[in-house]
XYZ file of N, CA and C in Angstrom:
759
model
N -150.133 84.745 -75.092
C -148.796 84.966 -74.554
C -147.803 85.041 -75.691
N -147.024 86.103 -75.764
C -145.996 86.243 -76.790
C -144.713 86.718 -76.142
N -143.609 86.386 -76.754
C -142.314 86.818 -76.259
C -141.512 87.424 -77.379
N -140.929 88.609 -77.162
C -140.146 89.283 -78.189
C -138.701 88.802 -78.117
N -138.109 88.498 -79.239
C -136.723 88.058 -79.323
C -135.905 89.151 -79.997
N -134.747 89.460 -79.440
C -133.893 90.458 -80.044
C -132.854 89.773 -80.905
N -132.613 90.339 -82.068
C -131.615 89.769 -82.979
C -131.183 90.861 -83.934
N -129.920 90.819 -84.359
C -129.455 91.773 -85.348
C -130.158 91.491 -86.669
N -130.258 92.535 -87.509
C -130.973 92.388 -88.776
C -130.357 91.293 -89.632
N -129.043 91.139 -89.576
C -128.381 90.140 -90.416
C -128.675 88.714 -89.955
N -129.108 88.536 -88.703
C -129.424 87.213 -88.177
C -130.857 86.788 -88.476
N -131.730 87.717 -88.814
C -133.138 87.399 -89.043
C -133.296 86.835 -90.452
N -133.672 85.561 -90.532
C -133.805 84.898 -91.825
C -135.264 84.777 -92.271
N -136.193 84.684 -91.325
C -137.621 84.636 -91.632
C -138.298 85.732 -90.826
N -139.098 86.544 -91.488
C -139.810 87.613 -90.786
C -141.242 87.735 -91.299
N -142.177 87.630 -90.380
C -143.576 87.947 -90.655
C -143.895 89.239 -89.923
N -144.325 90.260 -90.657
C -144.610 91.571 -90.074
C -146.085 91.909 -90.280
N -146.892 91.675 -89.243
C -148.333 91.925 -89.252
C -149.003 91.332 -90.496
N -148.673 90.094 -90.773
C -149.239 89.390 -91.926
C -150.731 89.188 -91.759
N -151.462 89.459 -92.832
C -152.905 89.259 -92.823
C -153.333 88.717 -94.178
N -154.189 87.685 -94.148
C -154.749 87.133 -95.370
C -156.244 86.944 -95.162
N -157.017 87.640 -96.000
C -158.468 87.656 -95.848
C -159.117 87.068 -97.094
N -160.083 86.180 -96.872
C -160.902 85.621 -97.945
C -162.347 86.058 -97.680
N -162.807 87.025 -98.460
C -164.134 87.563 -98.200
C -164.164 88.241 -96.842
N -164.995 87.713 -95.923
C -165.074 88.283 -94.576
C -164.300 87.446 -93.561
N -163.597 86.408 -94.058
C -162.877 85.510 -93.161
C -161.391 85.822 -93.185
N -160.821 86.072 -92.008
C -159.384 86.322 -91.880
C -158.683 85.013 -91.525
N -158.039 84.396 -92.517
C -157.318 83.139 -92.264
C -156.071 83.384 -91.422
N -155.426 84.534 -91.649
C -154.276 84.969 -90.856
C -154.530 86.429 -90.501
N -154.354 86.756 -89.221
C -154.860 88.039 -88.733
C -153.823 88.787 -87.902
N -152.891 89.452 -88.587
C -151.919 90.297 -87.888
C -150.798 89.530 -87.222
N -150.227 88.538 -87.891
C -149.189 87.689 -87.307
C -147.805 88.304 -87.522
N -147.041 88.413 -86.424
C -145.673 88.936 -86.487
C -144.734 88.022 -85.708
N -143.616 87.646 -86.319
C -142.556 86.907 -85.618
C -141.304 86.939 -86.487
N -140.176 86.590 -85.882
C -138.932 86.416 -86.617
C -138.317 85.075 -86.222
N -137.576 84.482 -87.156
C -136.796 83.274 -86.877
C -135.367 83.575 -87.305
N -134.435 83.303 -86.403
C -133.045 83.684 -86.644
C -132.242 82.567 -87.299
N -131.119 82.958 -87.819
C -130.180 82.016 -88.425
C -129.834 80.911 -87.421
N -129.937 79.643 -87.863
C -129.579 78.523 -87.018
C -130.665 78.039 -86.083
N -131.855 78.641 -86.101
C -132.953 78.178 -85.255
C -133.809 77.137 -85.980
N -134.346 76.190 -85.207
C -135.417 75.314 -85.680
C -136.661 75.708 -84.898
N -137.619 76.302 -85.589
C -138.849 76.769 -84.947
C -139.998 75.840 -85.305
N -140.671 75.303 -84.273
C -141.854 74.475 -84.483
C -143.069 75.381 -84.589
N -143.851 75.183 -85.645
C -145.042 75.995 -85.917
C -146.248 75.137 -85.553
N -146.885 75.450 -84.431
C -147.955 74.632 -83.884
C -149.300 75.341 -83.970
N -150.351 74.543 -83.795
C -151.699 75.091 -83.748
C -152.712 74.060 -84.184
N -153.974 74.230 -83.793
C -155.017 73.283 -84.206
C -155.281 73.370 -85.704
N -156.019 72.405 -86.228
C -156.414 72.449 -87.640
C -157.156 73.747 -87.933
N -156.819 74.346 -89.082
C -157.484 75.593 -89.461
C -156.935 76.824 -88.774
N -155.789 76.695 -88.092
C -155.231 77.834 -87.345
C -154.629 78.895 -88.251
N -154.263 78.522 -89.489
C -153.647 79.472 -90.402
C -152.175 79.209 -90.657
N -151.670 78.055 -90.211
C -150.235 77.758 -90.371
C -149.851 77.633 -91.840
N -150.597 76.827 -92.594
C -150.246 76.628 -94.004
C -150.362 77.921 -94.798
N -151.386 78.721 -94.504
C -151.544 80.005 -95.191
C -150.369 80.923 -94.892
N -149.945 80.952 -93.628
C -148.783 81.766 -93.251
C -147.535 81.308 -93.992
N -147.317 79.999 -94.039
C -146.129 79.481 -94.726
C -146.166 79.793 -96.218
N -147.348 79.727 -96.812
C -147.452 80.043 -98.246
C -147.156 81.515 -98.512
N -147.495 82.394 -97.571
C -147.125 83.801 -97.734
C -145.619 83.978 -97.559
N -145.023 83.244 -96.626
C -143.579 83.338 -96.418
C -142.797 82.832 -97.627
N -143.350 81.844 -98.339
C -142.669 81.327 -99.534
C -142.934 82.175 -100.773
N -143.882 83.121 -100.686
C -144.246 83.927 -101.848
C -145.324 83.305 -102.701
N -145.819 82.127 -102.321
C -146.873 81.455 -103.094
C -148.191 82.221 -103.007
N -148.475 82.806 -101.833
C -149.642 83.659 -101.651
C -149.184 85.083 -101.360
N -149.937 86.049 -101.861
C -149.666 87.459 -101.563
C -150.498 87.876 -100.359
N -149.900 88.486 -99.339
C -150.679 88.924 -98.173
C -151.712 89.980 -98.543
N -152.835 89.961 -97.842
C -153.795 91.058 -97.958
C -153.163 92.332 -97.423
N -152.416 92.197 -96.327
C -151.618 93.303 -95.789
C -150.476 92.708 -94.978
N -149.520 93.556 -94.629
C -148.338 93.076 -93.928
C -147.267 92.611 -94.904
N -146.153 92.131 -94.347
C -144.991 91.790 -95.165
C -144.385 90.466 -94.722
N -144.019 89.632 -95.692
C -143.269 88.396 -95.445
C -141.894 88.567 -96.051
N -140.848 88.351 -95.256
C -139.479 88.534 -95.734
C -138.632 87.301 -95.433
N -137.733 86.975 -96.364
C -136.682 85.997 -96.150
C -135.349 86.713 -96.301
N -134.538 86.683 -95.235
C -133.239 87.377 -95.239
C -133.396 88.824 -95.690
N -134.483 89.458 -95.256
C -134.735 90.858 -95.576
C -135.385 91.115 -96.915
N -135.638 90.066 -97.711
C -136.218 90.217 -99.051
C -137.735 90.096 -98.958
N -138.454 91.077 -99.452
C -139.915 91.052 -99.475
C -140.370 90.010 -100.492
N -141.039 88.950 -100.009
C -141.400 87.844 -100.901
C -142.528 88.206 -101.853
N -143.319 89.211 -101.531
C -144.349 89.661 -102.471
C -143.750 90.554 -103.552
N -142.702 91.306 -103.208
C -142.124 92.248 -104.153
C -140.976 91.699 -104.980
N -140.272 90.689 -104.441
C -139.107 90.151 -105.147
C -139.015 88.649 -104.883
N -140.057 87.927 -105.268
C -140.142 86.500 -104.964
C -138.989 85.716 -105.587
N -138.583 86.080 -106.777
C -137.531 85.307 -107.462
C -136.226 85.335 -106.676
N -135.853 86.498 -106.179
C -134.602 86.597 -105.419
C -134.734 85.880 -104.084
N -135.905 86.017 -103.443
C -136.124 85.343 -102.174
C -136.157 83.831 -102.323
N -136.759 83.349 -103.424
C -136.887 81.907 -103.639
C -135.524 81.236 -103.791
N -134.517 81.990 -104.212
C -133.179 81.426 -104.355
C -132.578 81.032 -103.009
N -133.115 81.609 -101.928
C -132.627 81.310 -100.580
C -133.440 80.234 -99.887
N -134.520 79.783 -100.518
C -135.547 78.990 -99.847
C -135.598 77.553 -100.332
N -135.756 76.631 -99.378
C -136.130 75.254 -99.673
C -137.475 74.993 -99.023
N -138.486 74.674 -99.817
C -139.844 74.471 -99.293
C -140.285 73.045 -99.585
N -140.672 72.322 -98.538
C -141.153 70.953 -98.682
C -142.598 70.892 -98.205
N -143.572 70.848 -99.130
C -144.969 70.718 -98.723
C -145.238 69.332 -98.155
N -146.419 69.147 -97.563
C -146.740 67.875 -96.907
C -146.635 66.703 -97.870
N -147.079 66.889 -99.096
C -146.986 65.826 -100.106
C -146.211 66.352 -101.305
N -144.902 66.468 -101.116
C -144.066 67.015 -102.175
C -144.050 66.120 -103.407
N -144.011 66.700 -104.607
C -144.043 65.905 -105.843
C -142.733 65.166 -106.081
N -142.852 63.866 -106.350
C -141.704 63.033 -106.705
C -142.106 62.162 -107.887
N -141.130 61.703 -108.651
C -141.406 60.844 -109.805
C -141.079 59.402 -109.435
N -142.101 58.545 -109.275
C -141.870 57.202 -108.729
C -140.986 56.318 -109.585
N -140.919 56.550 -110.895
C -140.094 55.704 -111.761
C -138.613 56.093 -111.736
N -138.317 57.270 -111.182
C -136.929 57.706 -111.080
C -136.292 57.144 -109.816
N -134.964 57.089 -109.801
C -134.226 56.812 -108.572
C -133.889 58.150 -107.907
N -133.571 58.153 -106.609
C -133.123 59.409 -105.998
C -131.961 60.046 -106.755
N -131.033 59.220 -107.229
C -129.888 59.749 -107.972
C -130.317 60.457 -109.246
N -131.202 59.814 -110.030
C -131.624 60.419 -111.294
C -132.522 61.628 -111.054
N -133.338 61.590 -109.984
C -134.197 62.737 -109.666
C -133.361 63.959 -109.307
N -132.369 63.761 -108.458
C -131.528 64.887 -108.039
C -130.726 65.434 -109.219
N -130.257 64.536 -110.080
C -129.517 64.985 -111.269
C -130.444 65.785 -112.190
N -131.682 65.305 -112.370
C -132.652 65.983 -113.230
C -132.936 67.398 -112.725
N -133.239 67.519 -111.423
C -133.565 68.845 -110.900
C -132.337 69.749 -110.861
N -131.180 69.175 -110.631
C -129.963 69.986 -110.691
C -129.762 70.602 -112.059
N -130.071 69.834 -113.114
C -129.966 70.359 -114.477
C -131.046 71.400 -114.748
N -132.265 71.160 -114.224
C -133.341 72.153 -114.375
C -132.936 73.474 -113.744
N -132.294 73.399 -112.576
C -131.875 74.616 -111.870
C -130.537 75.141 -112.366
N -130.003 74.523 -113.418
C -128.790 74.994 -114.079
C -127.577 75.019 -113.142
N -127.508 74.005 -112.286
C -126.305 73.822 -111.485
C -125.239 73.229 -112.402
N -124.067 73.775 -112.369
C -123.020 73.321 -113.291
C -122.680 71.849 -113.044
N -122.299 71.148 -114.095
C -121.945 69.732 -113.971
C -120.809 69.549 -112.968
N -119.938 70.510 -112.910
C -118.807 70.443 -111.990
C -119.263 70.436 -110.536
N -120.309 71.227 -110.240
C -120.807 71.326 -108.865
C -121.859 70.275 -108.535
N -122.585 69.799 -109.554
C -123.767 68.984 -109.293
C -123.429 67.683 -108.574
N -122.381 66.991 -108.991
C -122.031 65.722 -108.352
C -121.757 65.914 -106.865
N -121.023 66.983 -106.541
C -120.704 67.262 -105.135
C -121.963 67.602 -104.351
N -122.862 68.351 -104.983
C -124.097 68.729 -104.285
C -125.005 67.529 -104.051
N -125.081 66.632 -105.035
C -125.886 65.412 -104.870
C -125.313 64.576 -103.721
N -124.001 64.397 -103.701
C -123.368 63.621 -102.631
C -123.621 64.271 -101.270
N -123.545 65.596 -101.220
C -123.747 66.337 -99.978
C -125.172 66.168 -99.462
N -126.161 66.328 -100.355
C -127.560 66.201 -99.956
C -127.894 64.767 -99.567
N -127.361 63.793 -100.298
C -127.617 62.387 -99.997
C -127.037 61.998 -98.642
N -125.858 62.512 -98.338
C -125.237 62.206 -97.051
C -126.026 62.843 -95.912
N -126.425 64.108 -96.087
C -127.169 64.810 -95.047
C -128.493 64.110 -94.745
N -129.127 63.550 -95.774
C -130.422 62.889 -95.613
C -130.307 61.370 -95.494
N -129.070 60.859 -95.421
C -128.804 59.437 -95.203
C -129.505 58.564 -96.250
N -129.224 58.843 -97.512
C -129.864 58.132 -98.620
C -128.930 57.152 -99.332
N -127.735 56.950 -98.798
C -126.734 56.160 -99.513
C -127.202 54.789 -99.956
N -128.009 54.118 -99.131
C -128.412 52.740 -99.448
C -129.537 52.651 -100.466
N -130.173 53.788 -100.804
C -131.339 53.728 -101.709
C -131.170 54.598 -102.950
N -130.000 55.144 -103.169
C -129.817 56.117 -104.253
C -130.151 55.556 -105.633
N -130.057 54.234 -105.805
C -130.286 53.656 -107.130
C -131.512 52.732 -107.157
N -132.415 52.932 -106.186
C -133.671 52.190 -106.164
C -134.802 53.094 -106.648
N -135.815 52.560 -107.354
C -136.936 53.404 -107.790
C -137.636 54.048 -106.597
N -137.939 55.326 -106.706
C -138.586 56.053 -105.616
C -139.927 55.416 -105.259
N -140.633 54.893 -106.259
C -141.922 54.266 -106.008
C -141.829 53.039 -105.134
N -140.651 52.450 -105.002
C -140.460 51.253 -104.168
C -139.980 51.607 -102.762
N -139.749 52.885 -102.495
C -139.228 53.294 -101.186
C -140.357 53.510 -100.187
N -140.029 53.382 -98.900
C -140.990 53.694 -97.835
C -141.290 55.183 -97.849
N -142.395 55.558 -97.200
C -142.761 56.981 -97.151
C -141.686 57.793 -96.434
N -141.058 57.189 -95.416
C -139.988 57.891 -94.717
C -138.827 58.220 -95.638
N -138.434 57.252 -96.461
C -137.355 57.513 -97.415
C -137.794 58.530 -98.463
N -139.049 58.457 -98.896
C -139.519 59.438 -99.895
C -139.467 60.853 -99.328
N -139.805 61.003 -98.046
C -139.690 62.318 -97.423
C -138.244 62.791 -97.426
N -137.332 61.889 -97.158
C -135.923 62.266 -97.137
C -135.409 62.587 -98.538
N -135.948 61.908 -99.554
C -135.608 62.269 -100.943
C -136.101 63.687 -101.229
N -137.326 63.998 -100.771
C -137.851 65.357 -100.952
C -136.979 66.395 -100.280
N -136.505 66.090 -99.075
C -135.612 67.019 -98.375
C -134.301 67.186 -99.132
N -133.740 66.073 -99.617
C -132.492 66.155 -100.380
C -132.681 67.032 -101.614
N -133.844 66.925 -102.228
C -134.122 67.713 -103.425
C -134.123 69.210 -103.120
N -134.771 69.604 -102.007
C -134.795 71.036 -101.695
C -133.432 71.518 -101.197
N -132.609 70.600 -100.688
C -131.278 70.989 -100.216
C -130.272 71.146 -101.350
N -130.631 70.645 -102.523
C -129.692 70.623 -103.634
C -129.198 72.023 -104.003
N -130.058 73.014 -103.839
C -129.664 74.388 -104.185
C -128.959 75.096 -103.026
N -128.725 74.355 -101.942
C -128.076 74.907 -100.745
C -128.809 76.138 -100.219
N -130.101 75.998 -99.905
C -130.860 77.145 -99.410
C -130.437 77.511 -97.988
N -130.640 78.767 -97.629
C -130.365 79.225 -96.265
C -131.546 78.976 -95.335
N -132.752 78.886 -95.912
C -133.985 78.750 -95.125
C -134.758 77.539 -95.630
N -135.252 76.712 -94.680
C -136.121 75.600 -95.035
C -137.470 75.758 -94.333
N -138.533 75.593 -95.098
C -139.891 75.595 -94.546
C -140.485 74.222 -94.845
N -140.799 73.482 -93.789
C -141.249 72.093 -93.898
C -142.666 71.976 -93.354
N -143.583 71.500 -94.173
C -144.997 71.399 -93.793
C -145.325 69.947 -93.446
N -145.452 69.660 -92.142
C -145.845 68.332 -91.651
C -144.964 67.215 -92.242
N -143.648 67.285 -92.073
C -142.778 66.308 -92.741
C -142.885 64.882 -92.199
N -143.484 64.688 -91.007
C -143.567 63.328 -90.460
C -144.989 62.770 -90.466
N -145.931 63.456 -91.089
C -147.303 62.960 -91.139
C -147.384 61.628 -91.878
N -148.063 60.661 -91.264
C -148.273 59.373 -91.916
C -147.105 58.408 -91.845
N -146.040 58.756 -91.123
C -144.884 57.875 -91.020
C -145.011 56.967 -89.799
N -144.356 55.805 -89.862
C -144.344 54.935 -88.690
C -143.264 55.435 -87.720
N -143.243 54.923 -86.470
C -142.307 55.469 -85.466
C -140.846 55.440 -85.902
N -140.404 54.374 -86.584
C -139.013 54.322 -87.043
C -138.730 55.407 -88.076
N -139.669 55.592 -89.007
C -139.491 56.611 -90.042
C -139.502 58.015 -89.436
N -140.368 58.229 -88.428
C -140.423 59.533 -87.758
C -139.066 59.864 -87.139
N -138.469 58.897 -86.447
C -137.164 59.128 -85.830
C -136.106 59.450 -86.873
N -136.150 58.759 -88.012
C -135.175 58.995 -89.072
C -135.323 60.403 -89.653
N -136.565 60.829 -89.896
C -136.791 62.162 -90.452
C -136.402 63.234 -89.441
N -136.709 63.000 -88.155
C -136.306 63.965 -87.127
C -134.791 64.135 -87.088
N -134.063 63.031 -87.190
C -132.602 63.115 -87.201
C -132.114 63.930 -88.396
N -132.785 63.746 -89.534
C -132.433 64.522 -90.722
C -132.666 66.008 -90.481
N -133.813 66.355 -89.897
C -134.128 67.764 -89.617
C -133.091 68.352 -88.668
N -132.697 67.605 -87.645
C -131.694 68.113 -86.705
C -130.357 68.367 -87.394
N -129.970 67.450 -88.290
C -128.714 67.657 -89.024
C -128.796 68.910 -89.891
N -129.938 69.089 -90.568
C -130.136 70.267 -91.410
C -130.076 71.538 -90.569
N -130.704 71.487 -89.384
C -130.810 72.667 -88.529
C -129.501 73.146 -87.943
N -128.453 72.345 -88.052
C -127.152 72.808 -87.560
C -126.589 73.937 -88.413
N -127.011 73.988 -89.673
C -126.471 74.997 -90.588
C -127.549 75.907 -91.184
N -128.803 75.464 -91.169
C -129.876 76.200 -91.832
C -130.852 76.776 -90.808
N -131.729 77.642 -91.278
C -132.865 78.115 -90.493
C -134.085 77.310 -90.919
N -134.799 76.722 -89.943
C -135.891 75.807 -90.261
C -137.176 76.256 -89.571
N -138.259 76.336 -90.348
C -139.611 76.519 -89.812
C -140.360 75.233 -90.105
N -140.805 74.560 -89.038
C -141.343 73.206 -89.137
C -142.781 73.187 -88.628
N -143.728 73.037 -89.538
C -145.129 72.909 -89.140
C -145.388 71.470 -88.720
N -146.066 71.288 -87.576
C -146.316 69.937 -87.090
C -147.518 69.902 -86.163
N -148.145 68.729 -86.069
C -149.166 68.470 -85.062
C -148.629 67.544 -83.971
N -147.403 67.060 -84.148
C -146.848 66.055 -83.243
C -146.014 66.763 -82.174
N -146.509 66.771 -80.942
C -145.869 67.560 -79.899
C -144.505 66.998 -79.499
N -144.289 65.696 -79.701
C -142.964 65.140 -79.427
C -141.900 65.764 -80.317
N -142.321 66.302 -81.462
C -141.394 66.966 -82.376
C -140.739 68.173 -81.702
N -141.517 68.864 -80.848
C -140.984 70.039 -80.157
C -139.797 69.635 -79.291
N -140.016 68.615 -78.462
C -138.948 68.157 -77.575
C -137.762 67.599 -78.362
N -138.058 66.932 -79.484
C -137.020 66.220 -80.232
C -136.137 67.139 -81.062
N -136.694 68.177 -81.685
C -135.896 68.929 -82.658
C -135.906 70.449 -82.484
N -136.914 71.012 -81.834
C -137.107 72.460 -81.907
C -136.394 73.207 -80.783
N -135.914 74.390 -81.103
C -135.399 75.307 -80.089
C -136.423 76.400 -79.779
N -137.439 76.495 -80.583
C -138.396 77.615 -80.524
C -139.781 77.107 -80.872
N -140.815 77.729 -80.292
C -142.200 77.371 -80.583
C -142.983 78.628 -80.941
N -143.718 78.530 -82.052
C -144.688 79.547 -82.459
C -146.043 78.844 -82.504
N -147.031 79.392 -81.797
C -148.340 78.733 -81.709
C -149.404 79.670 -82.270
N -150.110 79.161 -83.270
C -151.161 79.931 -83.944
C -152.527 79.352 -83.584
N -153.491 80.234 -83.395
C -154.876 79.800 -83.203
C -155.799 80.848 -83.805
N -156.722 80.386 -84.653
C -157.669 81.265 -85.337
C -156.964 82.430 -86.027
N -155.821 82.122 -86.639
C -155.092 83.109 -87.424
C -154.259 84.081 -86.635
N -154.163 83.881 -85.303
C -153.403 84.809 -84.469
C -152.317 84.077 -83.694
N -151.197 84.763 -83.491
C -150.078 84.194 -82.742
C -150.365 84.353 -81.250
N -150.442 83.230 -80.520
C -150.760 83.286 -79.090
C -149.588 82.845 -78.218
N -148.509 82.318 -78.821
C -147.311 81.984 -78.059
C -146.103 82.097 -78.970
N -145.064 82.742 -78.456
C -143.784 82.836 -79.151
C -142.714 82.764 -78.082
N -142.064 81.603 -77.974
C -141.061 81.435 -76.931
C -140.208 80.225 -77.197
N -139.309 79.939 -76.266
C -138.422 78.797 -76.431
C -139.195 77.495 -76.240
N -138.618 76.413 -76.767
C -139.230 75.100 -76.557
C -139.265 74.770 -75.073
N -138.241 75.169 -74.335
C -138.220 74.917 -72.892
C -139.369 75.627 -72.196
N -139.649 76.864 -72.613
C -140.777 77.603 -72.017
C -142.105 76.919 -72.322
N -142.249 76.442 -73.549
C -143.480 75.754 -73.928
C -143.667 74.482 -73.115
N -142.573 73.738 -72.917
C -142.659 72.447 -72.236
C -142.635 72.563 -70.718
N -142.219 73.734 -70.196
C -142.091 73.891 -68.750
C -143.424 73.795 -68.022
N -144.521 74.067 -68.732
C -145.842 74.050 -68.093
C -146.311 72.637 -67.769
N -145.541 71.617 -68.193
C -145.938 70.234 -67.882
C -146.378 69.488 -69.117
N -147.539 68.877 -69.039
C -148.069 68.028 -70.111
C -148.219 68.835 -71.399
N -147.478 68.506 -72.486
C -147.579 69.272 -73.732
C -148.970 69.244 -74.343
N -149.679 68.108 -74.208
C -151.041 68.031 -74.744
C -151.955 69.027 -74.039
N -151.792 69.128 -72.729
C -152.587 70.091 -71.955
C -152.235 71.519 -72.367
N -150.944 71.761 -72.557
C -150.483 73.099 -72.973
C -151.071 73.471 -74.327
N -151.107 72.506 -75.252
C -151.703 72.719 -76.572
C -153.172 73.107 -76.424
N -153.879 72.381 -75.568
C -155.303 72.651 -75.341
C -155.505 74.051 -74.755
N -154.689 74.408 -73.766
C -154.844 75.711 -73.110
C -154.576 76.860 -74.080
N -153.541 76.725 -74.909
C -153.247 77.784 -75.865
C -154.326 77.879 -76.939
N -154.882 76.740 -77.320
C -155.997 76.762 -78.281
C -157.192 77.501 -77.706
N -157.499 77.244 -76.443
C -158.617 77.942 -75.786
C -158.325 79.436 -75.643
N -157.060 79.748 -75.306
C -156.650 81.158 -75.180
C -156.836 81.895 -76.495
N -156.479 81.238 -77.604
C -156.641 81.840 -78.936
C -158.078 82.046 -79.300
N -158.951 81.126 -78.906
C -160.368 81.254 -79.220
C -161.006 82.431 -78.475
N -160.477 82.741 -77.289
C -161.051 83.820 -76.478
C -160.475 85.189 -76.821
N -159.319 85.201 -77.500
C -158.635 86.466 -77.769
C -159.428 87.343 -78.695
N -159.450 88.687 -78.481
C -160.137 89.584 -79.403
C -159.446 89.637 -80.740
N -160.158 90.024 -81.772
C -159.576 90.138 -83.110
C -158.453 91.148 -83.113
N -157.430 90.873 -83.932
C -156.278 91.781 -84.021
C -156.643 93.039 -84.774
């Protein structure tokens, strides 16, 4: 089941156009097409091995598609990755952080690496820290922080360049319930101004933060619709199971 969304070209911030990634005879991603518009939070769902991470890596320009096109704000990420990367904040599941640094020193370090002017850097650090609610831990060693706070430090780091698009890979994996709620609140705050693609296995995330659901199975898109449409069928776990079975039965693209 797929649903087409209409949007002006200027509103489309993430676009996958018949993306395909093949390793030998195995198609990890097989003809996936979707768009995510400015201001949307899209949950990227699917069973293990569905092709979500591979798709996200093509969207970030980290992987080159076998065929098809990945675009951010109309920029082909295979053809002009540097320009596209300037618009992107990407947080992998285990983003690199330096445990001996404080959030303040880490953000200052990366701001200097990215050549943000000293005049702007202080304001940007304050802005990212406020958005991610880091005020109470800014001067504590990152290695002493909870995993939930470390995730929020990672988010603040990718926000430092003020990207238009955020791609988040399993940002709440391994967190306790309190930390999950804190990270979800951060994602919702970010989503008020940014476009967010959020890979997750946690179905409560859909209800909590997402306006849109994209469901992948065996490298193919089997659902593209609103979060309300996804949840309207009743039990989300059952819906996940049914879409997984639907994807397994679908013919190759």
